[in-house]
Coordinates of C-alpha atoms and ligand atoms in Angstrom, one line a residue:
X25 CA 8.3 -23.5 -5.3
X26 CA 10.6 -25.8 -5.7
X27 CA 9.6 -28.5 -8.4
X28 CA 8.4 -32.0 -7.5
X29 CA 7.5 -35.1 -9.6
X30 CA 4.1 -34.3 -9.1
X31 CA 3.8 -30.9 -10.7
X32 CA 2.4 -30.7 -13.9
X33 CA 2.0 -28.2 -17.3
X34 CA -1.6 -27.4 -18.9
X35 CA -2.7 -24.9 -21.3
X36 CA -5.7 -24.1 -18.9
X37 CA -6.0 -24.4 -15.3
X38 CA -9.5 -24.1 -13.6
X39 CA -9.8 -23.7 -10.0
X40 CA -13.5 -24.7 -8.8
X41 CA -15.6 -27.8 -10.5
X42 CA -19.1 -25.8 -9.8
X43 CA -21.2 -24.5 -12.8
X44 CA -18.9 -22.2 -13.6
X45 CA -15.7 -24.2 -13.6
X46 CA -17.4 -27.4 -15.8
X47 CA -18.8 -24.9 -18.3
X48 CA -14.9 -23.2 -18.2
X49 CA -13.0 -26.7 -18.1
X50 CA -15.2 -28.5 -20.7
X51 CA -15.4 -25.1 -22.9
X52 CA -11.4 -24.9 -23.2
X53 CA -11.1 -28.5 -23.7
X54 CA -13.5 -28.1 -26.9
X55 CA -11.3 -25.2 -28.0
X56 CA -8.2 -27.8 -27.6
X57 CA -6.8 -27.0 -24.4
X58 CA -5.1 -29.5 -22.0
X59 CA -7.0 -28.7 -19.0
X60 CA -6.6 -29.2 -15.2
X61 CA -9.9 -28.9 -13.1
X62 CA -9.3 -28.5 -9.6
X63 CA -11.9 -28.8 -7.0
X64 CA -11.3 -29.4 -3.1
X65 CA -14.9 -31.8 -3.0
X66 CA -15.1 -35.7 -3.2
X67 CA -17.2 -34.3 -6.5
X68 CA -18.0 -32.1 -9.3
X69 CA -21.3 -29.7 -9.2
X70 CA -20.2 -27.0 -6.9
X71 CA -23.4 -25.2 -4.6
X72 CA -25.6 -28.0 -6.3
X73 CA -24.3 -31.0 -4.8
X74 CA -21.9 -29.3 -2.3
X75 CA -24.8 -27.4 -0.5
X76 CA -27.8 -28.9 -2.0
X77 CA -29.0 -26.2 -4.1
X78 CA -30.8 -28.3 -6.2
X79 CA -33.1 -25.8 -8.7
X80 CA -31.4 -24.7 -11.8
X81 CA -32.1 -21.2 -12.8
X82 CA -31.3 -18.9 -15.5
X83 CA -31.2 -21.5 -18.4
X84 CA -34.6 -20.0 -19.5
X85 CA -36.2 -16.5 -19.9
X86 CA -39.1 -15.8 -17.8
X87 CA -41.6 -15.3 -20.6
X88 CA -44.6 -17.1 -22.1
X89 CA -43.5 -19.6 -23.2
X90 CA -39.9 -19.1 -21.7
X91 CA -36.8 -19.0 -24.1
X92 CA -33.6 -20.6 -24.1
X93 CA -31.1 -18.4 -22.7
X94 CA -28.4 -20.9 -22.0
X95 CA -27.2 -23.8 -24.5
X96 CA -23.7 -24.8 -24.9
X97 CA -22.1 -27.1 -22.3
X98 CA -25.0 -26.0 -19.9
X99 CA -27.2 -27.7 -22.2
X100 CA -25.2 -30.6 -22.4
X101 CA -25.7 -31.0 -18.8
X102 CA -29.3 -30.9 -18.7
X103 CA -29.7 -33.5 -21.7
X104 CA -27.2 -35.7 -19.4
X105 CA -29.2 -35.3 -16.5
X106 CA -32.5 -35.7 -18.6
X107 CA -31.3 -39.4 -19.6
X108 CA -30.5 -40.2 -16.1
X109 CA -34.0 -39.2 -15.1
X110 CA -32.3 -36.7 -12.7
X111 CA -34.2 -33.4 -13.8
X112 CA -37.9 -32.1 -13.9
X113 CA -38.4 -29.2 -16.0
X114 CA -38.6 -26.5 -17.2
X115 CA -41.5 -25.6 -14.8
X116 CA -42.8 -22.5 -13.4
X117 CA -42.9 -21.8 -9.6
X118 CA -46.2 -20.9 -8.0
X119 CA -45.8 -17.9 -6.1
X120 CA -42.8 -16.3 -8.3
X121 CA -43.7 -17.3 -11.5
X122 CA -40.0 -17.9 -12.4
X123 CA -39.1 -20.9 -14.7
X124 CA -36.4 -23.6 -13.0
X125 CA -35.6 -27.2 -13.3
X126 CA -35.5 -29.4 -10.1
X127 CA -32.4 -31.5 -10.4
X128 CA -31.3 -34.8 -8.3
X129 CA -27.8 -34.4 -6.8
X130 CA -26.5 -37.8 -7.3
X131 CA -27.3 -38.1 -10.8
X132 CA -25.5 -34.7 -11.5
X133 CA -22.2 -36.2 -9.8
X134 CA -22.7 -38.9 -12.4
X135 CA -23.6 -36.6 -15.6
X136 CA -20.9 -34.0 -14.7
X137 CA -18.1 -37.2 -14.1
X138 CA -19.1 -38.4 -17.4
X139 CA -19.3 -35.0 -19.5
X140 CA -15.8 -34.1 -18.3
X141 CA -14.3 -37.5 -18.8
X142 CA -15.9 -37.3 -22.5
X143 CA -14.8 -33.9 -23.3
X144 CA -11.1 -35.1 -23.7
X145 CA -8.3 -33.5 -22.4
X146 CA -9.6 -32.3 -18.7
X147 CA -7.5 -33.6 -15.9
X148 CA -10.1 -33.8 -13.0
X149 CA -8.6 -33.3 -9.9
X150 CA -10.9 -33.8 -6.7
X151 CA -9.8 -33.5 -3.2
X152 CA -7.1 -30.9 -4.1
X153 CA -7.6 -27.4 -2.4
X154 CA -5.9 -24.5 -4.0
X155 CA -3.5 -23.4 -1.3
X156 CA -1.3 -20.7 -3.3
X157 CA -0.5 -19.2 -6.1
X158 CA 2.7 -18.2 -8.1
X159 CA 2.6 -14.8 -10.3
X160 CA 5.4 -13.1 -12.2
X161 CA 4.1 -9.5 -12.0
X162 CA 0.8 -9.3 -13.9
X163 CA 1.4 -12.9 -15.0
X164 CA -0.5 -16.0 -13.2
X165 CA 2.3 -19.0 -13.5
X166 CA 0.9 -21.7 -11.5
X167 CA -2.3 -22.3 -9.3
X168 CA -0.6 -24.4 -6.1
X169 CA -2.8 -27.4 -4.7
X170 CA -2.3 -29.1 -1.7
X171 CA -3.4 -32.7 -1.1
X172 CA -2.7 -35.2 1.8
X173 CA 0.8 -35.9 0.1
X174 CA 1.9 -32.3 0.0
X175 CA 1.9 -29.4 -2.4
X176 CA 2.0 -29.6 -6.3
X177 CA 2.1 -27.1 -8.7
X178 CA -0.7 -26.9 -11.9
X179 CA 1.1 -24.6 -14.3
X180 CA -0.5 -23.2 -17.2
X181 CA -0.4 -20.4 -19.7
X182 CA -4.2 -19.3 -18.6
X183 CA -6.4 -19.7 -15.6
X184 CA -10.0 -19.7 -14.8
X185 CA -11.1 -18.6 -11.5
X186 CA -14.6 -20.4 -10.7
X187 CA -13.9 -21.0 -6.8
X188 CA -16.7 -18.9 -6.0
X189 CA -14.5 -17.6 -3.5
X190 CA -12.2 -15.6 -5.9
X191 CA -9.2 -17.8 -4.0
X192 CA -7.3 -17.9 -7.2
X193 CA -7.1 -14.2 -7.7
X194 CA -7.0 -13.5 -4.3
X195 CA -3.6 -15.8 -3.7
X196 CA -2.2 -14.5 -7.0
X197 CA -2.6 -10.7 -5.8
X198 CA -5.1 -10.1 -8.2
X199 CA -7.5 -7.2 -7.5
X200 CA -10.6 -8.5 -5.4
X201 CA -13.4 -7.1 -3.7
X202 CA -15.6 -8.7 -1.2
X203 CA -19.3 -8.2 -1.8
X204 CA -20.4 -5.1 -3.5
X205 CA -18.7 -1.6 -3.5
X206 CA -19.6 -1.0 0.2
X207 CA -18.6 -4.4 1.4
X208 CA -21.8 -6.1 1.5
X209 CA -22.7 -9.7 0.7
X210 CA -25.8 -11.7 0.1
X211 CA -26.7 -13.9 3.2
X212 CA -26.2 -17.6 3.0
X213 CA -28.6 -20.4 3.6
X214 CA -28.1 -23.9 4.8
X215 CA -30.0 -26.1 2.6
X216 CA -32.3 -29.2 4.3
X217 CA -33.4 -32.2 2.8
X218 CA -36.3 -33.7 4.4
X219 CA -38.1 -37.2 3.8
X220 CA -41.2 -38.7 5.3
X221 CA -43.8 -36.1 3.6
X222 CA -46.3 -38.2 1.6
X223 CA -46.6 -36.3 -2.2
X224 CA -50.4 -35.5 -1.7
X225 CA -49.0 -33.3 1.6
X226 CA -49.2 -29.7 1.1
X227 CA -45.9 -28.1 1.0
X228 CA -46.9 -24.8 -0.2
X229 CA -45.0 -21.9 1.4
X230 CA -47.7 -20.5 3.2
X231 CA -48.6 -23.7 5.0
X232 CA -44.8 -24.2 6.4
X233 CA -44.5 -20.2 7.0
X234 CA -47.9 -21.0 9.2
X235 CA -46.5 -23.7 11.0
X236 CA -43.2 -22.1 11.6
X237 CA -45.3 -18.9 13.2
X238 CA -47.1 -21.4 15.4
X239 CA -44.1 -23.2 16.5
X240 CA -42.5 -19.8 17.3
X241 CA -45.8 -18.6 19.1
X242 CA -45.5 -22.0 21.4
X243 CA -41.8 -20.6 22.4
X244 CA -39.7 -22.2 19.3
X245 CA -36.5 -20.2 18.8
X246 CA -33.5 -20.2 16.4
X247 CA -35.6 -20.0 12.9
X248 CA -34.3 -17.1 11.1
X249 CA -37.2 -17.3 8.6
X250 CA -40.9 -18.0 8.1
X251 CA -40.7 -18.4 4.2
X252 CA -38.3 -19.4 1.4
X253 CA -38.1 -22.1 -1.3
X254 CA -39.9 -25.3 -0.7
X255 CA -39.7 -28.0 -3.6
X256 CA -40.0 -31.4 -4.3
X257 CA -37.0 -33.4 -5.9
X258 CA -38.4 -35.2 -9.3
X259 CA -37.3 -38.5 -8.5
X260 CA -36.9 -39.2 -4.8
X261 CA -39.8 -37.1 -3.8
X262 CA -37.5 -35.7 -1.0
X263 CA -38.6 -32.0 -0.1
X264 CA -36.0 -29.5 -0.2
X265 CA -36.2 -26.2 2.0
X266 CA -34.0 -23.0 2.1
X267 CA -35.3 -21.5 5.3
X268 CA -32.0 -21.4 8.0
X269 CA -30.2 -18.5 6.9
X270 CA -27.0 -16.9 8.6
X271 CA -24.5 -14.0 7.9
X272 CA -20.7 -14.5 8.2
X273 CA -17.5 -14.2 6.3
X274 CA -17.0 -16.8 3.8
X275 CA -13.4 -16.0 3.9
X276 CA -13.0 -17.2 7.5
X277 CA -13.4 -20.7 8.4
X278 CA -13.6 -19.7 12.1
X279 CA -16.9 -17.6 10.9
X280 CA -18.1 -20.2 8.6
X281 CA -18.0 -22.9 11.0
X282 CA -19.8 -21.0 13.7
X283 CA -22.9 -20.1 11.1
X284 CA -23.0 -24.0 10.0
X285 CA -23.2 -24.8 13.5
X286 CA -26.0 -22.7 14.3
X287 CA -27.6 -23.2 11.0
X288 CA -28.1 -26.9 11.9
X289 CA -29.7 -25.9 15.1
X290 CA -32.0 -24.1 12.9
X291 CA -32.6 -27.3 10.3
X292 CA -33.7 -29.4 13.9
X293 CA -36.2 -26.5 14.6
X294 CA -37.6 -26.1 11.5
X295 CA -38.3 -29.7 11.0
X296 CA -39.7 -30.2 14.2
X297 CA -42.2 -27.0 13.6
X298 CA -43.5 -28.7 10.1
X299 CA -44.1 -31.9 12.0
X300 CA -47.5 -30.2 13.2
X301 CA -48.7 -29.9 9.5
X302 CA -51.1 -32.8 8.2
X303 CA -48.7 -35.7 6.3
X304 CA -46.1 -34.1 7.9
X305 CA -46.0 -36.2 11.1
X306 CA -43.2 -38.4 10.0
X307 CA -40.7 -35.5 8.5
X308 CA -37.1 -36.5 9.1
X309 CA -34.0 -34.6 8.2
X310 CA -32.3 -36.5 5.6
X311 CA -29.3 -33.9 5.1
X312 CA -28.4 -30.7 5.8
X313 CA -25.9 -29.0 3.0
X314 CA -23.1 -30.4 3.4
X315 CA -21.8 -27.2 3.6
X316 CA -23.7 -23.7 4.0
X317 CA -24.5 -22.5 0.7
X318 CA -22.6 -19.0 0.3
X319 CA -24.3 -16.8 -2.2
X320 CA -21.3 -14.1 -2.4
X321 CA -18.2 -13.9 -1.5
X322 CA -15.3 -12.4 -3.3
X323 CA -15.4 -11.0 -6.8
X324 CA -12.5 -10.3 -9.2
X325 CA -12.0 -6.6 -10.2
X326 CA -12.2 -7.0 -13.9
X327 CA -11.7 -4.7 -16.9
X328 CA -15.3 -4.1 -16.9
X329 CA -18.5 -4.1 -14.2
X330 CA -21.5 -5.6 -15.6
X331 CA -24.2 -3.0 -14.1
X332 CA -27.9 -3.0 -12.8
X333 CA -29.5 -0.9 -15.2
X334 CA -28.1 -2.8 -18.3
X335 CA -29.4 -6.3 -16.3
X336 CA -32.9 -5.1 -15.8
X337 CA -32.9 -3.1 -19.0
X338 CA -31.8 -6.3 -20.7
X339 CA -29.6 -4.8 -23.2
X340 CA -27.4 -7.2 -25.6
X341 CA -24.3 -5.5 -26.3
X342 CA -22.0 -6.2 -29.1
X343 CA -19.4 -7.5 -26.8
X344 CA -21.4 -10.3 -25.1
X345 CA -20.2 -13.8 -24.3
X346 CA -23.0 -15.0 -22.1
X347 CA -26.5 -14.4 -21.4
X348 CA -28.2 -13.8 -18.1
X349 CA -31.9 -14.6 -18.0
X350 CA -32.6 -14.8 -14.0
X351 CA -34.5 -11.5 -12.5
X352 CA -32.8 -10.0 -9.7
X353 CA -33.0 -11.8 -6.6
X354 CA -31.2 -10.3 -3.5
X355 CA -31.0 -12.3 -0.1
X356 CA -30.6 -9.1 1.8
X357 CA -29.7 -10.7 5.4
X358 CA -30.9 -13.5 7.6
X359 CA -34.7 -13.6 8.1
X360 CA -35.1 -10.5 5.7
X361 CA -37.4 -11.6 2.9
X362 CA -36.0 -11.7 -0.8
X363 CA -36.3 -8.7 -3.0
X364 CA -37.1 -9.6 -6.7
X365 CA -36.9 -7.1 -9.6
X366 CA -38.0 -8.7 -13.2
X367 CA -36.0 -7.9 -16.3
X368 CA -37.5 -5.5 -19.0
X369 CA -39.9 -7.7 -21.2
X370 CA -39.1 -11.1 -19.2
X371 CA -35.9 -11.1 -21.4
X372 CA -32.2 -11.7 -21.2
X373 CA -29.2 -9.5 -21.2
X374 CA -25.7 -9.9 -22.3
X375 CA -22.5 -10.1 -20.3
X376 CA -19.3 -8.4 -21.8
X377 CA -16.2 -10.7 -21.8
X378 CA -14.5 -7.7 -20.0
X379 CA -16.3 -8.2 -16.9
X380 CA -14.8 -12.0 -16.8
X381 CA -10.8 -10.6 -17.6
X382 CA -8.6 -9.7 -14.1
X383 CA -8.2 -5.9 -14.7
X384 CA -4.8 -6.8 -12.9
X385 CA -3.6 -10.2 -14.4
X386 CA -3.5 -10.7 -18.3
X387 CA -4.1 -14.2 -18.1
X388 CA -6.5 -14.7 -15.2
X389 CA -10.3 -15.0 -16.1
X390 CA -13.5 -14.8 -13.8
X391 CA -16.3 -17.3 -14.1
X392 CA -20.0 -17.6 -12.2
X393 CA -20.5 -15.9 -9.0
X394 CA -16.8 -14.1 -8.9
X395 CA -17.4 -12.1 -12.1
X396 CA -17.6 -8.5 -11.6
X397 CA -21.0 -7.0 -10.7
X398 CA -22.5 -4.2 -9.0
X399 CA -25.4 -5.6 -6.5
X400 CA -28.5 -5.7 -8.7
X401 CA -26.3 -7.3 -11.4
X402 CA -24.7 -9.9 -9.1
X403 CA -28.5 -10.7 -7.8
X404 CA -29.0 -12.2 -11.0
X405 CA -25.9 -13.3 -12.8
X406 CA -25.1 -15.6 -10.1
X407 CA -27.3 -18.3 -10.6
X408 CA -26.1 -21.5 -12.0
X409 CA -27.6 -21.6 -15.7
X410 CA -25.8 -18.1 -16.2
X411 CA -22.8 -19.4 -14.2
X412 CA -22.4 -22.5 -17.0
X413 CA -22.8 -19.6 -19.6
X414 CA -20.0 -17.1 -17.8
X415 CA -17.8 -20.4 -17.4
X416 CA -18.2 -21.3 -21.0
X417 CA -17.1 -18.2 -22.5
X418 CA -14.1 -17.8 -19.7
X419 CA -12.6 -21.2 -20.6
X420 CA -13.3 -20.5 -24.3
X421 CA -11.0 -17.2 -23.8
X422 CA -8.4 -18.7 -21.8
X423 CA -7.7 -21.8 -23.9
X424 CA -7.8 -19.1 -26.9
X425 CA -5.0 -17.1 -25.3
X426 CA -3.1 -20.2 -24.1
X427 CA -3.0 -21.2 -27.5
X428 CA -1.5 -18.0 -29.1
X429 CA -4.2 -17.3 -30.6
X430 CA -6.3 -14.0 -30.4
X431 CA -8.5 -14.0 -27.3
X432 CA -10.7 -10.7 -28.3
X433 CA -14.3 -10.7 -28.5
X434 CA -14.9 -11.4 -32.2
X435 CA -12.4 -14.5 -31.8
X436 CA -14.2 -16.0 -28.7
X437 CA -17.7 -15.4 -29.8
X438 CA -16.8 -17.6 -33.2
X439 CA -15.7 -20.5 -31.0
X440 CA -18.7 -20.3 -28.4
X441 CA -21.0 -20.2 -31.3
X442 CA -18.9 -23.0 -32.7
X443 CA -19.7 -24.9 -29.3
X444 CA -23.3 -24.1 -29.6
X445 CA -23.4 -21.3 -26.6
X446 CA -26.3 -18.7 -27.1
X447 CA -25.2 -15.0 -27.6
X448 CA -28.4 -13.4 -28.6
X449 CA -32.1 -14.5 -28.2
X450 CA -32.7 -14.4 -31.7
X451 CA -30.2 -17.4 -32.1
X452 CA -31.8 -20.6 -32.6
X453 CA -30.2 -23.1 -30.0
X454 CA -28.7 -26.3 -31.4
X455 CA -30.5 -28.1 -28.8
X456 CA -33.3 -27.5 -25.8
Ligands
FAD522 C1 -28.9 -20.8 -0.4 C2 -28.3 -20.7 -1.9 C3 -30.0 -20.8 -2.4 C4 -29.4 -20.6 -4.0 N1 -30.4 -20.9 -4.9 C5 -30.1 -20.9 -6.4 C6 -31.3 -21.7 -6.9 O1 -32.4 -22.0 -6.8 N2 -30.7 -21.6 -8.3 C7 -29.7 -21.4 -9.1 O2 -29.1 -21.6 -10.2 N3 -28.5 -20.8 -8.4 C8 -29.1 -20.5 -7.0 N4 -28.0 -20.2 -5.7 C9 -26.8 -19.7 -6.4 C10 -26.2 -20.7 -7.1 O3 -25.9 -21.7 -6.5 C11 -24.2 -19.9 -6.9 O4 -24.3 -18.6 -7.5 C12 -23.7 -20.8 -8.1 O5 -23.4 -22.0 -7.9 C13 -22.5 -20.2 -8.8 O6 -21.7 -21.1 -9.4 P1 -20.2 -21.2 -9.0 O7 -20.2 -22.3 -9.8 O8 -19.6 -19.7 -9.5 O9 -19.6 -21.6 -7.8 P2 -20.1 -22.7 -6.7 O10 -21.2 -23.5 -7.0 O11 -20.1 -22.2 -5.6 O12 -19.0 -23.7 -7.0 C14 -17.3 -23.3 -6.5 C15 -16.5 -24.6 -6.4 O13 -15.3 -24.5 -6.4 C16 -14.7 -25.0 -5.1 N5 -13.7 -24.3 -4.5 C17 -14.0 -23.2 -3.7 N6 -12.7 -23.0 -3.2 C18 -11.7 -23.6 -3.5 C19 -10.0 -24.1 -3.3 N7 -9.4 -23.4 -2.5 N8 -9.5 -25.1 -4.3 C20 -10.4 -25.9 -4.7 N9 -11.7 -25.8 -4.9 C21 -12.4 -24.6 -4.7 C22 -15.8 -25.3 -4.2 O14 -15.7 -26.5 -3.8 C23 -17.2 -25.6 -5.3 O15 -17.4 -26.7 -5.9 C24 -28.0 -20.0 -4.5 C25 -27.0 -19.9 -4.0 C26 -27.4 -20.2 -2.3 C27 -26.0 -20.3 -1.6

């Protein structure tokens, strides 16, 4: 690409401003790097703000009492949300007895603006879509973004792919894989935010499932699922629900568009169905998505793969750079009930640095749901608490590499310790 005045050089470029991208950008900046954080949406937050996924999972173990498994950048985000009155938790859910926090999307947008602004050295570029990458054999040279003006290059010594779709790895021609080894992906779901339901109304899954079944018996169509997560937001009292499942190819705009059109029909049908319940008569749809929530798309093929046996066995290897604490939670297809498997002792497992380093491109790191994992391991490591942690680790590793310092496991762990990340459950967190 010919240089233009809008091209710029950084130490680290992070593609994607979701949980993983925030962890990576702040972690890299705190390690001394000049960072570009590229996000196509008009705000940061990823699935939480773009797709209405407003329950943070993976920050705590499922033990009684729960233990903190993710601190560092993730804990800063929780603290900032708390200060804005935009979070309730940790709380244990009724049916699955898992530990989550409920968050308000507007509070999250502001909290993330402030955290990235306050970290120093992060150039946040919203409304910029990664459209290409320039590589020199096995080294990524630049990420090429597109806005309403033209293309512009973000050059750097190291890159973090936190795009959820592994767009950067794909455009850089690094090795990627769609879904698990057989090309299967978990289904997506369009979130619904519903108003008009008083706080004392029964919003249990059982009550809603009954209403959906009754509506189907009366001839209603289109609703794929009877039961899914239904929860009330802490501040607004709005109800969120994950019911409208779809199967589609997240890489293909036509496929995603068709899924979203169909899912919006589903959302209206669900609201119509629940209006039959006591206290739900005035229920109305505040918002869907806005974008459908994609659980799984491409993964970066890394130097190592996180495997389900180690995740379920809650093993913490010596090369751990992040902890995962969420059970294995698989969504096998539209309308098919989710499958849960608990971790041994309701503990946590370690995620090795090599699962975040591209197998083919020496200066490319993976963070969040693009990490390399088999189906069971992915079904746990994909959640947002863990994405903050893998992002933090990838950002620190990228910054060390960019600075010419060693990005080996010992150096990355030492820097993560300095930045209050948790690498072992025995460790006392600095906050939370
Ligand atoms: C329906 C659903 C329910 C879920 N429930 C939960 C839950 O309750 N709790 C939980 O913790 N997790 C949940 N998850 C999982 C979780 O939301 C994701 O796995 C997590 O958000 C992954 O974080 P990430 O930062 O890797 O990716 P994302 O949050 O997907 O962020 C990726 C970011 O990259 C940006 N991006 C992508 N491509 C480009 C490009 N080419 N150029 C510029 N920007 C780009 C996107 O706009 C996005 O902001 C759920 C997921 C879904 C879909």
